[in-house]
C-alpha positions as a Markdown table, in Angstrom:
| # | Residue | x | y | z |
|---|---|---|---|---|
| 1 | Met | -21.7 | 2.8 | -5.4 |
| 2 | Thr | -20.1 | 5.8 | -6.9 |
| 3 | Pro | -16.4 | 5.9 | -7.7 |
| 4 | Ala | -14.2 | 8.2 | -5.6 |
| 5 | Val | -13.1 | 11.3 | -7.5 |
| 6 | Phe | -9.9 | 12.9 | -6.4 |
| 7 | Ser | -9.4 | 16.5 | -7.5 |
| 8 | Phe | -6.1 | 18.2 | -7.0 |
| 9 | Gln | -6.4 | 21.9 | -7.7 |
| 10 | Leu | -3.0 | 23.6 | -8.0 |
| 11 | Gly | -3.2 | 27.3 | -8.3 |
| 12 | Phe | -0.7 | 29.9 | -9.5 |
| 13 | Glu | -0.3 | 31.3 | -6.0 |
| 14 | Asp | 0.6 | 27.8 | -4.6 |
| 15 | Val | 3.5 | 27.5 | -7.0 |
| 16 | Ile | 4.9 | 31.0 | -7.2 |
| 17 | Ala | 4.2 | 32.0 | -3.6 |
| 18 | Glu | 5.0 | 35.6 | -4.0 |
| 19 | Pro | 3.7 | 37.6 | -1.0 |
| 20 | Ala | 1.0 | 40.1 | -1.8 |
| 21 | Ser | 3.0 | 42.9 | -0.3 |
| 22 | Thr | 5.9 | 42.3 | -2.8 |
| 23 | His | 4.2 | 41.6 | -6.1 |
| 24 | Ser | 6.2 | 42.3 | -9.2 |
| 25 | Phe | 4.9 | 44.6 | -11.8 |
| 26 | Asp | 1.2 | 44.1 | -12.6 |
| 27 | Arg | 1.7 | 43.2 | -16.2 |
| 28 | Ile | 4.5 | 40.7 | -15.4 |
| 29 | Trp | 2.2 | 39.1 | -12.7 |
| 30 | Ile | -0.7 | 38.9 | -15.1 |
| 31 | Cys | 1.4 | 37.5 | -18.0 |
| 32 | Ser | 3.1 | 34.9 | -15.8 |
| 33 | His | -0.2 | 33.8 | -14.3 |
| 34 | Ala | -1.7 | 33.4 | -17.8 |
| 35 | Leu | 1.4 | 31.5 | -19.0 |
| 36 | Phe | 1.2 | 29.2 | -16.0 |
| 37 | Glu | -2.5 | 28.4 | -16.5 |
| 38 | Leu | -2.1 | 27.9 | -20.2 |
| 39 | Ser | 1.0 | 25.6 | -19.9 |
| 40 | Lys | -0.7 | 23.6 | -17.2 |
| 41 | Tyr | -3.8 | 23.2 | -19.3 |
| 42 | Leu | -1.9 | 22.3 | -22.5 |
| 43 | Val | 0.6 | 19.9 | -20.9 |
| 44 | Tyr | -2.3 | 18.1 | -19.1 |
| 45 | Lys | -4.2 | 17.7 | -22.3 |
| 46 | Leu | -1.1 | 16.4 | -24.2 |
| 47 | Leu | -0.2 | 13.9 | -21.5 |
| 48 | Thr | -3.8 | 12.6 | -21.4 |
| 49 | Leu | -3.8 | 12.4 | -25.2 |
| 50 | Phe | -0.7 | 10.2 | -25.3 |
| 51 | Leu | -1.0 | 8.3 | -22.0 |
| 52 | Ala | -4.6 | 7.8 | -21.1 |
| 53 | Ile | -5.4 | 5.0 | -23.5 |
| 54 | Pro | -2.1 | 3.0 | -23.0 |
| 55 | Leu | -2.3 | 3.3 | -19.2 |
| 56 | Ala | -6.0 | 2.3 | -19.3 |
| 57 | Leu | -5.1 | -0.7 | -21.4 |
| 58 | Val | -2.2 | -1.7 | -19.0 |
| 59 | Ala | -4.4 | -1.2 | -15.9 |
| 60 | Gly | -7.1 | -3.4 | -17.5 |
| 61 | Leu | -4.7 | -6.1 | -18.4 |
| 62 | Leu | -3.1 | -6.1 | -15.0 |
| 63 | Phe | -6.6 | -6.3 | -13.3 |
| 64 | Ala | -7.5 | -9.2 | -15.6 |
| 65 | Val | -4.3 | -11.1 | -14.9 |
| 66 | Leu | -4.7 | -10.6 | -11.1 |
| 67 | Ser | -8.3 | -11.6 | -11.2 |
| 68 | Cys | -7.5 | -14.8 | -13.2 |
| 69 | Leu | -4.7 | -15.7 | -10.8 |
| 70 | His | -6.9 | -15.2 | -7.8 |
| 71 | Ile | -9.8 | -17.2 | -9.2 |
| 72 | Trp | -7.9 | -20.1 | -10.7 |
| 73 | Ile | -4.8 | -20.4 | -8.5 |
| 74 | Val | -5.1 | -18.7 | -5.1 |
| 75 | Val | -8.6 | -19.7 | -4.1 |
| 76 | Pro | -8.2 | -23.4 | -5.1 |
| 77 | Phe | -4.9 | -23.6 | -3.3 |
| 78 | Ile | -6.4 | -22.2 | -0.1 |
| 79 | Arg | -9.4 | -24.5 | -0.3 |
| 80 | Ser | -7.1 | -27.5 | -0.9 |
| 81 | Cys | -5.1 | -26.5 | 2.2 |
| 82 | Leu | -8.2 | -26.2 | 4.3 |
| 83 | Met | -9.4 | -29.7 | 3.2 |
| 84 | Val | -6.0 | -31.3 | 4.1 |
| 85 | Leu | -5.6 | -29.3 | 7.3 |
| 86 | Pro | -7.4 | -31.7 | 9.7 |
| 87 | Ser | -5.1 | -34.6 | 8.9 |
| 88 | Val | -2.0 | -32.4 | 8.9 |
| 89 | Gln | -3.1 | -31.1 | 12.3 |
| 90 | Ala | -3.5 | -34.6 | 13.7 |
| 91 | Val | 0.0 | -35.6 | 12.5 |
| 92 | Trp | 1.5 | -32.3 | 13.9 |
| 93 | Lys | -0.1 | -32.9 | 17.3 |
| 94 | Ser | 1.2 | -36.4 | 17.5 |
| 95 | Met | 4.8 | -35.3 | 16.5 |
| 96 | Thr | 4.8 | -32.5 | 19.1 |
| 97 | Asp | 3.4 | -34.8 | 21.8 |
| 98 | Leu | 6.0 | -37.4 | 21.0 |
| 99 | Leu | 9.1 | -35.2 | 20.5 |
| 100 | Phe | 8.7 | -31.8 | 22.1 |
| 101 | Ala | 6.4 | -32.3 | 25.0 |
| 102 | Pro | 8.9 | -34.4 | 27.1 |
| 103 | Val | 11.7 | -32.0 | 26.5 |
| 104 | Cys | 9.6 | -29.0 | 27.5 |
| 105 | Arg | 8.4 | -30.8 | 30.6 |
| 106 | Ser | 11.9 | -31.7 | 31.6 |
| 107 | Val | 13.2 | -28.1 | 31.1 |
| 108 | Gly | 10.2 | -26.8 | 33.0 |
| 109 | Arg | 10.9 | -29.0 | 36.0 |
| 110 | Cys | 14.5 | -27.9 | 36.0 |
| 111 | Phe | 13.6 | -24.2 | 36.0 |
| 112 | Ala | 10.8 | -24.8 | 38.5 |
| 113 | Ala | 13.5 | -25.5 | 41.1 |
| 114 | Val | 15.3 | -22.2 | 40.5 |
| 115 | Asp | 14.6 | -19.6 | 43.2 |
| 116 | Ile | 15.5 | -15.9 | 42.6 |
| 117 | Arg | 15.6 | -13.4 | 45.4 |
| 118 | Leu | 16.2 | -9.7 | 44.8 |
| 119 | Asp | 17.5 | -7.9 | 47.9 |
| 120 | Gln | 17.4 | -4.1 | 47.9 |
| 121 | Asp | 20.2 | -2.7 | 50.0 |
C-alpha cells in the first residue's frame, strides 16, 4: 500500500489575481513574480528545517501513546465487558420484567380505551 501524497500547488496568479488585460508594467510583474516564488521557496525550506523533526517526533510519540492505550486499556476493557455482558443482560431483563413491564402494560391498557375522531367540516 502506498501512502497518499497531497500536493498543494499555489501559483503566483492564484495569489495576486491581476487580470491579464490590466497587468502592471512588465518589469514590475516579472520582479514581483520572482520575489513571490523565491520567498515561498525560502520560507518553506526554513519552516521544514525548524519544524519537520520536532513535529515528526511529536507525531511519533502521540501515535505510540495512542497505540499503547488502545492495546493495554481499551481492548481489555471491551473484552471484559463482553465477558460480563450475558450475566448483566439476565439481571437487566429480570429487573425490567419485574418493575417496568407492569407499569407499561397498565398505561397501554389505559390508552387503548382512548378513541380519537377527527371530523373535517
